[in-house]
Amino acid sequence: MDRKVLITTPYREKGERYEYWSSNVDRKITYTYDKNNSNGLRFLKKNIPEIDILEWPTWTEYRKALKKDYDVVGFSFFTHEIPNILEMVKEAKKKNDPELWAGNYGALTYGMEDHFDKIFVGYSEEEVAEELGTEIGTLKHPMIVDYIGTRIGVKGFPLGVLFTNRGCTQNCKFCQTPVFCSDPYKIPLSSIEEAVKNYKESGVTEIVIEDENFGMWKKHTEKVIDILHKHDISWYPMTRIDLLDNNLEDWYEKGFSGTLIGVESLNQDTLDNVEKNIDVEKTLDLLERLEEKNSFVIGYYMIGFEEDTVPKIKKDIRKLNDYSIDLTQICVITPLPRTPLWEEISEKYGIIEDDWGKWDTKHLVWDHPNIDQKEMRKVLGWGFRKAYSPLKFIRSPIKYYFRRKNRFGYIKTQMKMLKDFIISNRGVKTELGEGQI
Ligand code: SF4
């Protein structure tokens, strides 16, 4: 490889970190879920070690890195991060005018071709390698470790991140995944097993599977589950209601401990309208079955559909709150670029927000027939409080304790909790370390 390449995420202010829990909950007392690794960049670095990566550098760190006179500077970003990225692009041009690349979901945004020399669509290890005149062979899976902890800084346990497939075979109208990765594929089992072994050896025994749609290939899924079970891993997949509904009992026997799942709406017509292909009654029944098993649940929920009104949103969130969802991620429905929803909404109602920084699914960006931007912010804030009752703070660790005890028994559970505590507060060493590489 004869070109020097830097790939970076957007910069952040000094000391600023992304914490998932407080980004979705308006309560003083919550847990923390620190997510400060860039999955995409970790995969790139693992498969093309010659490139340099920067994960959320400060502005000063970014400027310092540019002094190395890279031939190529690439940016990995989401739509709402565009304002920061364009500042970084301007800065890069002032230096030695490198070739500029864009990747990740934000690169799908209209107009990006005006700012970058090359746009990579989808997971691009192979394409980047090819561009640099090299090959990656079998895709390797990096170690990526996040932590669940408390607001006073004490961590509870580490969570390894695993991907078993990429893309999705569904076509929900609001989702960019079918465009981002139009040809879904499996991560090789050998790479998955290698990653699981590395986690286990480092003492990480809880793994969150961040597939867009875990379980969409039956045979591959069964083999992945066997690997996880063999290594005694507790796992939490991001999956669909229908898949989990069909498999919950079998998966539970093999270490399933919870899920990240798209509830999206409690209104069947709304779900049908966005072609989500799930059944509300089935969802509610599944939430009850998950509770019986003390499963941890992150529920994705959307507000601001065409037919929504503020009272209706409030009524549904109150209803949702009757179920044992540990953390509800409430988003405002957003017609993201290149989705069928963009076409539909922009034509029928019109886009009213031209600041990409507000396209973070926490702002209303189109001309809603019943709710204005200010009202949407207000009802979203209300939902952030309402959907996380103080009781949840107590219920989550109780569920955690009982699902472990039911699986491993009393003594082993105590030992594991102590070990997790020590490991997470000491920090898990990954092959790439944390932050700047
Ligand atoms: S199932 Fe999930 S990932 Fe697949 S298209 Fe629908 S929203 Fe996107």
CSV table of C-alpha atoms and ligand atoms in Angstrom, one decimal:
chain,number,residue,atom,x,y,z
A,1,MET,CA,0.0,0.0,0.0
A,2,ASP,CA,1.7,3.2,-1.1
A,3,ARG,CA,-0.8,5.7,0.1
A,4,LYS,CA,-1.1,7.0,3.6
A,5,VAL,CA,-4.7,6.8,4.8
A,6,LEU,CA,-6.5,8.2,7.8
A,7,ILE,CA,-10.2,7.3,8.4
A,8,THR,CA,-12.0,9.2,11.1
A,9,THR,CA,-15.3,9.7,12.8
A,10,PRO,CA,-16.6,13.2,13.5
A,11,TYR,CA,-14.7,15.2,16.2
A,12,ARG,CA,-16.1,15.8,19.6
A,13,GLU,CA,-15.5,18.5,22.2
A,14,LYS,CA,-12.9,17.5,24.8
A,15,GLY,CA,-14.4,15.2,27.4
A,16,GLU,CA,-17.6,14.6,25.4
A,17,ARG,CA,-18.7,10.9,25.3
A,18,TYR,CA,-21.7,9.1,23.9
A,19,GLU,CA,-23.7,7.4,26.6
A,20,TYR,CA,-26.8,5.6,25.3
A,21,TRP,CA,-28.9,5.5,28.4
A,22,SER,CA,-28.9,9.2,29.1
A,23,SER,CA,-29.4,10.0,25.4
A,24,ASN,CA,-32.8,8.3,25.7
A,25,VAL,CA,-33.9,8.9,29.2
A,26,ASP,CA,-34.6,12.1,31.2
A,27,ARG,CA,-34.0,10.9,34.8
A,28,LYS,CA,-31.2,11.7,37.1
A,29,ILE,CA,-30.9,8.1,38.3
A,30,THR,CA,-30.2,5.7,35.5
A,31,TYR,CA,-27.6,3.2,34.4
A,32,THR,CA,-25.0,4.0,31.8
A,33,TYR,CA,-24.2,2.3,28.5
A,34,ASP,CA,-21.0,3.8,27.1
A,35,LYS,CA,-20.7,3.3,23.4
A,36,ASN,CA,-17.5,5.0,22.3
A,37,ASN,CA,-16.1,2.6,19.8
A,38,SER,CA,-16.8,2.9,16.1
A,39,ASN,CA,-17.8,-0.5,14.8
A,40,GLY,CA,-17.1,0.4,11.2
A,41,LEU,CA,-13.6,1.7,11.8
A,42,ARG,CA,-12.7,-1.2,14.0
A,43,PHE,CA,-13.6,-3.6,11.2
A,44,LEU,CA,-11.6,-1.5,8.7
A,45,LYS,CA,-8.5,-1.5,11.0
A,46,LYS,CA,-8.7,-5.2,11.8
A,47,ASN,CA,-8.9,-6.1,8.1
A,48,ILE,CA,-6.6,-3.4,6.7
A,49,PRO,CA,-4.1,-2.8,9.5
A,50,GLU,CA,-2.0,-0.3,7.4
A,51,ILE,CA,-4.6,2.4,7.6
A,52,ASP,CA,-4.8,4.8,10.6
A,53,ILE,CA,-8.1,5.4,12.3
A,54,LEU,CA,-9.4,8.0,14.7
A,55,GLU,CA,-12.5,7.4,16.9
A,56,TRP,CA,-14.1,10.7,17.9
A,57,PRO,CA,-10.9,12.7,18.2
A,58,THR,CA,-11.0,16.2,19.7
A,59,TRP,CA,-10.5,19.0,17.2
A,60,THR,CA,-7.0,19.4,18.4
A,61,GLU,CA,-6.2,15.7,18.0
A,62,TYR,CA,-7.7,15.8,14.5
A,63,ARG,CA,-5.6,18.8,13.5
A,64,LYS,CA,-2.5,17.1,14.9
A,65,ALA,CA,-3.2,13.9,12.9
A,66,LEU,CA,-3.6,16.0,9.7
A,67,LYS,CA,0.1,17.1,10.1
A,68,LYS,CA,1.1,13.6,9.1
A,69,ASP,CA,0.3,14.6,5.5
A,70,TYR,CA,-2.1,11.8,4.6
A,71,ASP,CA,-2.8,11.1,1.0
A,72,VAL,CA,-6.3,10.1,1.8
A,73,VAL,CA,-8.6,11.3,4.6
A,74,GLY,CA,-11.8,9.3,4.9
A,75,PHE,CA,-14.8,10.2,7.1
A,76,SER,CA,-17.3,7.8,8.6
A,77,PHE,CA,-20.5,9.5,9.7
A,78,PHE,CA,-24.3,9.6,10.1
A,79,THR,CA,-26.5,12.2,8.6
A,80,HIS,CA,-26.8,14.3,11.8
A,81,GLU,CA,-23.0,14.5,12.0
A,82,ILE,CA,-22.6,16.2,8.6
A,83,PRO,CA,-22.1,19.8,10.0
A,84,ASN,CA,-19.1,18.5,12.1
A,85,ILE,CA,-17.8,16.5,9.2
A,86,LEU,CA,-17.9,19.5,6.8
A,87,GLU,CA,-15.8,21.5,9.2
A,88,MET,CA,-13.3,18.7,9.2
A,89,VAL,CA,-13.3,18.5,5.4
A,90,LYS,CA,-12.5,22.2,5.2
A,91,GLU,CA,-9.6,21.8,7.6
A,92,ALA,CA,-8.2,18.8,5.7
A,93,LYS,CA,-8.3,20.8,2.5
A,94,LYS,CA,-6.2,23.6,4.1
A,95,LYS,CA,-3.4,21.1,4.7
A,96,ASN,CA,-2.0,19.1,1.8
A,97,ASP,CA,-5.3,18.8,0.0
A,98,PRO,CA,-5.7,15.0,0.4
A,99,GLU,CA,-8.2,12.8,-1.5
A,100,LEU,CA,-11.4,12.9,0.5
A,101,TRP,CA,-13.6,9.8,1.1
A,102,ALA,CA,-17.0,9.4,2.7
A,103,GLY,CA,-18.6,6.3,4.2
A,104,ASN,CA,-21.3,5.0,6.6
A,105,TYR,CA,-25.0,5.9,6.5
A,106,GLY,CA,-24.4,9.7,6.4
A,107,ALA,CA,-22.7,9.2,3.0
A,108,LEU,CA,-26.1,8.3,1.5
A,109,THR,CA,-27.2,11.9,2.1
A,110,TYR,CA,-28.1,14.0,-0.9
A,111,GLY,CA,-25.3,16.4,-1.9
A,112,MET,CA,-22.4,14.6,-0.3
A,113,GLU,CA,-20.9,14.0,-3.8
A,114,ASP,CA,-20.1,17.8,-3.8
A,115,HIS,CA,-17.8,17.4,-0.8
A,116,PHE,CA,-16.0,14.1,-1.4
A,117,ASP,CA,-13.9,12.6,-4.1
A,118,LYS,CA,-15.2,9.1,-3.4
A,119,ILE,CA,-18.3,7.7,-1.6
A,120,PHE,CA,-18.4,4.2,-0.3
A,121,VAL,CA,-21.8,2.7,0.1
A,122,GLY,CA,-22.2,-0.1,2.6
A,123,TYR,CA,-19.7,-2.1,4.6
A,124,SER,CA,-16.6,-1.4,2.6
A,125,GLU,CA,-13.5,-3.3,3.9
A,126,GLU,CA,-13.1,-5.0,0.5
A,127,GLU,CA,-13.7,-1.8,-1.5
A,128,VAL,CA,-11.3,0.2,0.6
A,129,ALA,CA,-8.6,-2.6,0.3
A,130,GLU,CA,-9.1,-2.7,-3.4
A,131,GLU,CA,-8.7,1.1,-3.7
A,132,LEU,CA,-5.4,0.7,-1.9
A,133,GLY,CA,-4.2,-2.1,-4.1
A,134,THR,CA,-4.5,-4.9,-1.4
A,135,GLU,CA,-6.9,-7.7,-0.5
A,136,ILE,CA,-8.5,-8.6,2.8
A,137,GLY,CA,-9.0,-12.4,2.4
A,138,THR,CA,-11.6,-13.7,4.9
A,139,LEU,CA,-13.3,-10.9,6.7
A,140,LYS,CA,-12.0,-10.8,10.3
A,141,HIS,CA,-14.1,-9.7,13.3
A,142,PRO,CA,-12.5,-7.2,15.7
A,143,MET,CA,-13.0,-7.1,19.5
A,144,ILE,CA,-15.3,-4.2,20.5
A,145,VAL,CA,-16.1,-3.8,24.1
A,146,ASP,CA,-18.7,-1.5,25.6
A,147,TYR,CA,-19.7,-1.2,29.3
A,148,ILE,CA,-22.8,-1.1,31.4
A,149,GLY,CA,-22.3,1.0,34.5
A,150,THR,CA,-23.6,3.7,36.8
A,151,ARG,CA,-23.5,7.5,36.6
A,152,ILE,CA,-20.9,7.7,39.4
A,153,GLY,CA,-18.5,6.1,37.1
A,154,VAL,CA,-18.5,2.5,38.5
A,155,LYS,CA,-18.9,-0.1,35.8
A,156,GLY,CA,-21.0,-3.2,36.2
A,157,PHE,CA,-20.1,-5.5,33.4
A,158,PRO,CA,-18.5,-5.5,29.9
A,159,LEU,CA,-20.5,-6.2,26.8
A,160,GLY,CA,-18.7,-7.6,23.7
A,161,VAL,CA,-20.1,-6.5,20.3
A,162,LEU,CA,-20.7,-9.2,17.7
A,163,PHE,CA,-22.0,-9.1,14.1
A,164,THR,CA,-23.1,-12.3,12.5
A,165,ASN,CA,-24.6,-10.9,9.3
A,166,ARG,CA,-24.9,-7.6,7.4
A,167,GLY,CA,-27.9,-6.0,5.8
A,168,CYS,CA,-31.5,-7.1,6.0
A,169,THR,CA,-33.9,-9.0,3.8
A,170,GLN,CA,-36.9,-6.8,4.9
A,171,ASN,CA,-37.9,-3.5,3.3
A,172,CYS,CA,-39.4,-1.2,5.9
A,173,LYS,CA,-40.2,2.1,4.3
A,174,PHE,CA,-38.3,4.2,6.8
A,175,CYS,CA,-35.1,2.2,6.9
A,176,GLN,CA,-31.9,3.0,5.1
A,177,THR,CA,-30.4,-0.5,5.5
A,178,PRO,CA,-31.8,-1.9,2.3
A,179,VAL,CA,-30.0,0.9,0.4
A,180,PHE,CA,-26.9,0.9,2.5
A,181,CYS,CA,-26.4,-2.9,2.1
A,182,SER,CA,-28.5,-4.0,-0.8
A,183,ASP,CA,-27.0,-7.5,-0.9
A,184,PRO,CA,-27.2,-9.0,2.7
A,185,TYR,CA,-24.5,-11.5,3.6
A,186,LYS,CA,-23.2,-13.6,6.4
A,187,ILE,CA,-20.0,-13.0,8.5
A,188,PRO,CA,-17.9,-16.1,8.2
A,189,LEU,CA,-18.4,-18.6,11.1
A,190,SER,CA,-14.6,-18.9,11.6
A,191,SER,CA,-14.3,-15.2,12.2
A,192,ILE,CA,-17.3,-15.2,14.6
A,193,GLU,CA,-15.8,-18.1,16.6
A,194,GLU,CA,-12.5,-16.4,16.7
A,195,ALA,CA,-14.1,-13.2,18.1
A,196,VAL,CA,-16.2,-15.1,20.6
A,197,LYS,CA,-13.0,-17.0,21.8
A,198,ASN,CA,-11.2,-13.7,22.2
A,199,TYR,CA,-14.0,-12.2,24.3
A,200,LYS,CA,-14.2,-15.3,26.5
A,201,GLU,CA,-10.4,-15.3,27.0
A,202,SER,CA,-10.6,-11.7,28.1
A,203,GLY,CA,-13.4,-12.5,30.6
A,204,VAL,CA,-16.2,-11.0,28.5
A,205,THR,CA,-19.1,-13.4,28.7
A,206,GLU,CA,-22.1,-11.1,27.7
A,207,ILE,CA,-22.4,-10.3,24.1
A,208,VAL,CA,-24.7,-7.9,22.2
A,209,ILE,CA,-25.3,-9.0,18.6
A,210,GLU,CA,-25.7,-5.8,16.7
A,211,ASP,CA,-27.0,-7.3,13.4
A,212,GLU,CA,-29.7,-5.3,11.7
A,213,ASN,CA,-31.7,-8.5,11.8
A,214,PHE,CA,-30.3,-11.4,13.7
A,215,GLY,CA,-31.7,-14.8,12.8
A,216,MET,CA,-32.7,-14.1,9.2
A,217,TRP,CA,-30.7,-17.1,7.9
A,218,LYS,CA,-31.8,-20.1,9.9
A,219,LYS,CA,-28.9,-22.5,9.4
A,220,HIS,CA,-26.2,-19.8,9.9
A,221,THR,CA,-28.0,-18.6,13.0
A,222,GLU,CA,-28.2,-22.1,14.5
A,223,LYS,CA,-24.4,-22.5,14.0
A,224,VAL,CA,-23.7,-19.1,15.6
A,225,ILE,CA,-25.9,-19.9,18.5
A,226,ASP,CA,-24.0,-23.2,19.0
A,227,ILE,CA,-20.8,-21.3,19.1
A,228,LEU,CA,-22.1,-18.9,21.7
A,229,HIS,CA,-23.6,-21.8,23.7
A,230,LYS,CA,-20.3,-23.8,23.6
A,231,HIS,CA,-18.5,-20.8,25.0
A,232,ASP,CA,-21.1,-20.3,27.7
A,233,ILE,CA,-22.0,-16.7,26.5
A,234,SER,CA,-25.1,-14.8,27.5
A,235,TRP,CA,-26.2,-13.0,24.3
A,236,TYR,CA,-28.6,-10.2,23.4
A,237,PRO,CA,-29.4,-10.0,19.7
A,238,MET,CA,-30.9,-7.1,17.7
A,239,THR,CA,-33.7,-9.0,15.9
A,240,ARG,CA,-37.3,-8.8,14.7
A,241,ILE,CA,-40.5,-9.6,16.7
A,242,ASP,CA,-41.5,-12.4,14.4
A,243,LEU,CA,-38.1,-14.2,14.5
A,244,LEU,CA,-37.9,-13.9,18.3
A,245,ASP,CA,-41.5,-15.0,18.7
A,246,ASN,CA,-40.8,-18.2,16.7
A,247,ASN,CA,-37.5,-18.9,18.5
A,248,LEU,CA,-37.6,-17.5,22.0
A,249,GLU,CA,-37.8,-20.8,23.9
A,250,ASP,CA,-35.1,-22.6,21.9
A,251,TRP,CA,-32.8,-19.6,22.0
A,252,TYR,CA,-33.3,-19.2,25.8
A,253,GLU,CA,-32.1,-22.7,26.3
A,254,LYS,CA,-28.8,-21.7,24.6
A,255,GLY,CA,-28.0,-18.5,26.5
A,256,PHE,CA,-30.4,-15.9,25.0
A,257,SER,CA,-30.6,-13.2,27.8
A,258,GLY,CA,-32.4,-10.3,26.2
A,259,THR,CA,-32.9,-8.3,23.0
A,260,LEU,CA,-32.9,-5.0,21.2
A,261,ILE,CA,-36.1,-5.0,19.3
A,262,GLY,CA,-38.2,-2.7,17.1
A,263,VAL,CA,-41.6,-2.3,18.6
A,264,GLU,CA,-42.0,0.9,16.5
A,265,SER,CA,-45.7,1.5,17.1
A,266,LEU,CA,-48.7,0.2,18.9
A,267,ASN,CA,-51.0,1.0,16.0
A,268,GLN,CA,-51.4,-1.8,13.5
A,269,ASP,CA,-52.4,0.5,10.6
A,270,THR,CA,-49.3,2.5,11.2
A,271,LEU,CA,-47.1,-0.6,11.1
A,272,ASP,CA,-48.8,-1.8,8.0
A,273,ASN,CA,-48.4,1.6,6.3
A,274,VAL,CA,-44.6,1.6,6.8
A,275,GLU,CA,-44.5,-2.1,5.8
A,276,LYS,CA,-43.0,-3.2,9.1
A,277,ASN,CA,-44.7,-6.6,8.8
A,278,ILE,CA,-45.3,-7.1,12.5
A,279,ASP,CA,-48.4,-7.7,14.6
A,280,VAL,CA,-49.1,-5.5,17.6
A,281,GLU,CA,-50.8,-8.3,19.6
A,282,LYS,CA,-47.9,-10.6,18.9
A,283,THR,CA,-45.5,-7.9,20.1
A,284,LEU,CA,-47.3,-7.4,23.4
A,285,ASP,CA,-47.5,-11.1,24.0
A,286,LEU,CA,-43.8,-11.5,23.2
A,287,LEU,CA,-43.0,-8.7,25.7
A,288,GLU,CA,-44.9,-10.6,28.4
A,289,ARG,CA,-43.0,-13.8,27.6
A,290,LEU,CA,-39.7,-12.0,27.7
A,291,GLU,CA,-40.6,-10.6,31.1
A,292,GLU,CA,-41.3,-14.2,32.4
A,293,LYS,CA,-37.8,-15.1,31.4
A,294,ASN,CA,-36.3,-11.9,33.1
A,295,SER,CA,-34.9,-10.9,29.7
A,296,PHE,CA,-33.3,-7.6,29.3
A,297,VAL,CA,-35.2,-5.5,26.6
A,298,ILE,CA,-34.3,-2.4,24.7
A,299,GLY,CA,-37.3,-1.4,22.7
A,300,TYR,CA,-37.1,0.9,19.7
A,301,TYR,CA,-40.2,3.0,19.4
A,302,MET,CA,-41.2,5.7,17.0
A,303,ILE,CA,-43.5,8.8,17.3
A,304,GLY,CA,-44.7,11.3,14.8
A,305,PHE,CA,-46.2,9.0,12.2
A,306,GLU,CA,-48.6,10.8,9.8
A,307,GLU,CA,-51.7,9.9,11.8
A,308,ASP,CA,-50.2,10.7,15.2
A,309,THR,CA,-51.4,13.5,17.5
A,310,VAL,CA,-49.9,14.5,20.8
A,311,PRO,CA,-52.7,12.8,22.9
A,312,LYS,CA,-52.4,9.6,20.9
A,313,ILE,CA,-48.6,9.5,21.4
A,314,LYS,CA,-49.0,10.0,25.1
A,315,LYS,CA,-51.7,7.3,25.3
A,316,ASP,CA,-49.5,4.7,23.5
A,317,ILE,CA,-46.4,5.5,25.6
A,318,ARG,CA,-48.4,5.1,28.8
A,319,LYS,CA,-49.6,1.7,27.5
A,320,LEU,CA,-46.0,0.7,26.5
A,321,ASN,CA,-44.9,1.5,30.0
A,322,ASP,CA,-47.0,-1.4,31.3
A,323,TYR,CA,-44.5,-3.8,29.8
A,324,SER,CA,-41.1,-4.7,31.2
A,325,ILE,CA,-38.9,-2.8,28.7
A,326,ASP,CA,-35.7,-1.8,30.4
A,327,LEU,CA,-34.9,1.0,28.1
A,328,THR,CA,-37.2,2.5,25.4
A,329,GLN,CA,-35.4,4.3,22.7
A,330,ILE,CA,-38.0,6.8,21.4
A,331,CYS,CA,-37.3,8.3,18.0
A,332,VAL,CA,-39.2,10.8,15.9
A,333,ILE,CA,-39.9,9.2,12.5
A,334,THR,CA,-37.5,10.7,10.0
A,335,PRO,CA,-37.7,10.3,6.2
A,336,LEU,CA,-34.0,9.6,5.8
A,337,PRO,CA,-32.4,10.1,2.4
A,338,ARG,CA,-32.9,7.5,-0.3
A,339,THR,CA,-35.7,5.6,1.6
A,340,PRO,CA,-39.2,5.2,0.2
A,341,LEU,CA,-40.4,7.3,3.1
A,342,TRP,CA,-38.3,10.2,1.9
A,343,GLU,CA,-40.0,10.1,-1.5
A,344,GLU,CA,-43.5,9.8,0.1
A,345,ILE,CA,-43.1,12.5,2.8
A,346,SER,CA,-41.2,15.0,0.8
A,347,GLU,CA,-43.9,14.9,-2.0
A,348,LYS,CA,-47.0,14.8,0.3
A,349,TYR,CA,-46.0,17.2,3.1
A,350,GLY,CA,-42.5,18.6,2.4
A,351,ILE,CA,-39.2,18.7,4.2
A,352,ILE,CA,-38.9,21.7,6.5
A,353,GLU,CA,-35.5,21.2,8.2
A,354,ASP,CA,-32.4,22.0,6.1
A,355,ASP,CA,-29.9,21.7,9.0
A,356,TRP,CA,-28.6,18.1,8.7
A,357,GLY,CA,-27.5,18.4,12.3
A,358,LYS,CA,-31.2,18.0,13.3
A,359,TRP,CA,-31.6,14.8,11.4
A,360,ASP,CA,-30.8,12.8,14.5
A,361,THR,CA,-34.3,11.2,14.9
A,362,LYS,CA,-34.9,13.5,17.9
A,363,HIS,CA,-36.3,16.4,15.8
A,364,LEU,CA,-39.2,16.7,13.5
A,365,VAL,CA,-37.8,17.5,10.0
A,366,TRP,CA,-41.0,17.5,7.9
A,367,ASP,CA,-44.3,19.3,7.8
A,368,HIS,CA,-46.4,17.1,10.0
A,369,PRO,CA,-50.2,17.6,9.6
A,370,ASN,CA,-51.0,17.5,13.3
A,371,ILE,CA,-47.8,18.4,15.3
A,372,ASP,CA,-45.3,21.2,14.9
A,373,GLN,CA,-41.5,21.0,15.6
A,374,LYS,CA,-41.8,22.6,19.1
A,375,GLU,CA,-44.7,20.3,20.1
A,376,MET,CA,-42.7,17.3,18.9
A,377,ARG,CA,-39.7,18.2,21.0
A,378,LYS,CA,-42.0,18.7,24.0
A,379,VAL,CA,-43.8,15.4,23.7
A,380,LEU,CA,-40.5,13.6,23.0
A,381,GLY,CA,-39.1,15.0,26.3
A,382,TRP,CA,-42.3,13.9,28.0
A,383,GLY,CA,-41.8,10.4,26.6
A,384,PHE,CA,-38.1,10.3,27.8
A,385,ARG,CA,-39.4,10.8,31.3
A,386,LYS,CA,-42.6,8.7,31.1
A,387,ALA,CA,-41.1,5.7,29.5
A,388,TYR,CA,-38.5,5.3,32.2
A,389,SER,CA,-40.3,5.2,35.5
A,390,PRO,CA,-38.0,5.1,38.6
A,391,LEU,CA,-39.1,1.5,39.1
A,392,LYS,CA,-37.2,0.5,36.1
A,393,PHE,CA,-33.9,1.4,37.8
A,394,ILE,CA,-34.7,-1.3,40.4
A,395,ARG,CA,-36.3,-3.8,38.1
A,396,SER,CA,-33.4,-4.2,35.6
A,397,PRO,CA,-30.8,-5.4,38.1
A,398,ILE,CA,-33.4,-7.7,39.7
A,399,LYS,CA,-34.1,-9.3,36.3
A,400,TYR,CA,-30.4,-9.5,35.7
A,401,TYR,CA,-29.7,-11.3,38.9
A,402,PHE,CA,-32.6,-13.8,38.5
A,403,ARG,CA,-31.8,-14.7,34.9
A,404,ARG,CA,-28.2,-15.4,35.8
A,405,LYS,CA,-29.2,-17.4,38.9
A,406,ASN,CA,-31.7,-19.5,37.0
A,407,ARG,CA,-29.0,-20.3,34.5
A,408,PHE,CA,-25.9,-20.7,36.6
A,409,GLY,CA,-27.1,-21.1,40.2
A,410,TYR,CA,-26.5,-18.9,43.3
A,411,ILE,CA,-22.7,-19.3,43.9
A,412,LYS,CA,-21.7,-19.1,40.2
A,413,THR,CA,-23.8,-16.0,39.8
A,414,GLN,CA,-22.1,-14.2,42.7
A,415,MET,CA,-18.7,-15.2,41.5
A,416,LYS,CA,-19.5,-14.0,38.0
A,417,MET,CA,-20.9,-10.7,39.1
A,418,LEU,CA,-17.7,-10.0,41.1
A,419,LYS,CA,-15.5,-11.0,38.2
A,420,ASP,CA,-17.5,-8.8,35.8
A,421,PHE,CA,-17.2,-5.9,38.2
A,422,ILE,CA,-13.4,-6.3,38.5
A,423,ILE,CA,-12.9,-6.8,34.8
A,424,SER,CA,-15.0,-3.9,33.7
A,425,ASN,CA,-13.5,-1.4,36.1
A,426,ARG,CA,-10.0,-2.5,35.2
A,427,GLY,CA,-11.0,-2.3,31.5
A,428,VAL,CA,-10.8,-5.0,28.9
A,429,LYS,CA,-7.8,-5.0,26.6
A,430,THR,CA,-8.7,-5.3,22.9
A,431,GLU,CA,-6.3,-5.6,20.1
A,432,LEU,CA,-6.9,-2.0,19.1
A,433,GLY,CA,-7.2,-0.3,22.5
A,434,GLU,CA,-9.6,2.6,22.9
A,435,GLY,CA,-9.9,5.9,20.9
A,436,GLN,CA,-7.0,7.0,18.8
A,437,ILE,CA,-5.0,4.4,16.9
B,1,SF4,S1,-36.3,-5.1,9.7
B,1,SF4,FE1,-35.1,-3.5,10.7
B,1,SF4,S2,-33.2,-3.5,9.5
B,1,SF4,FE2,-34.7,-4.6,8.3
B,1,SF4,S3,-35.6,-3.1,6.9
B,1,SF4,FE3,-36.9,-3.2,8.7
B,1,SF4,S4,-36.1,-1.6,10.1
B,1,SF4,FE4,-34.6,-2.0,8.5
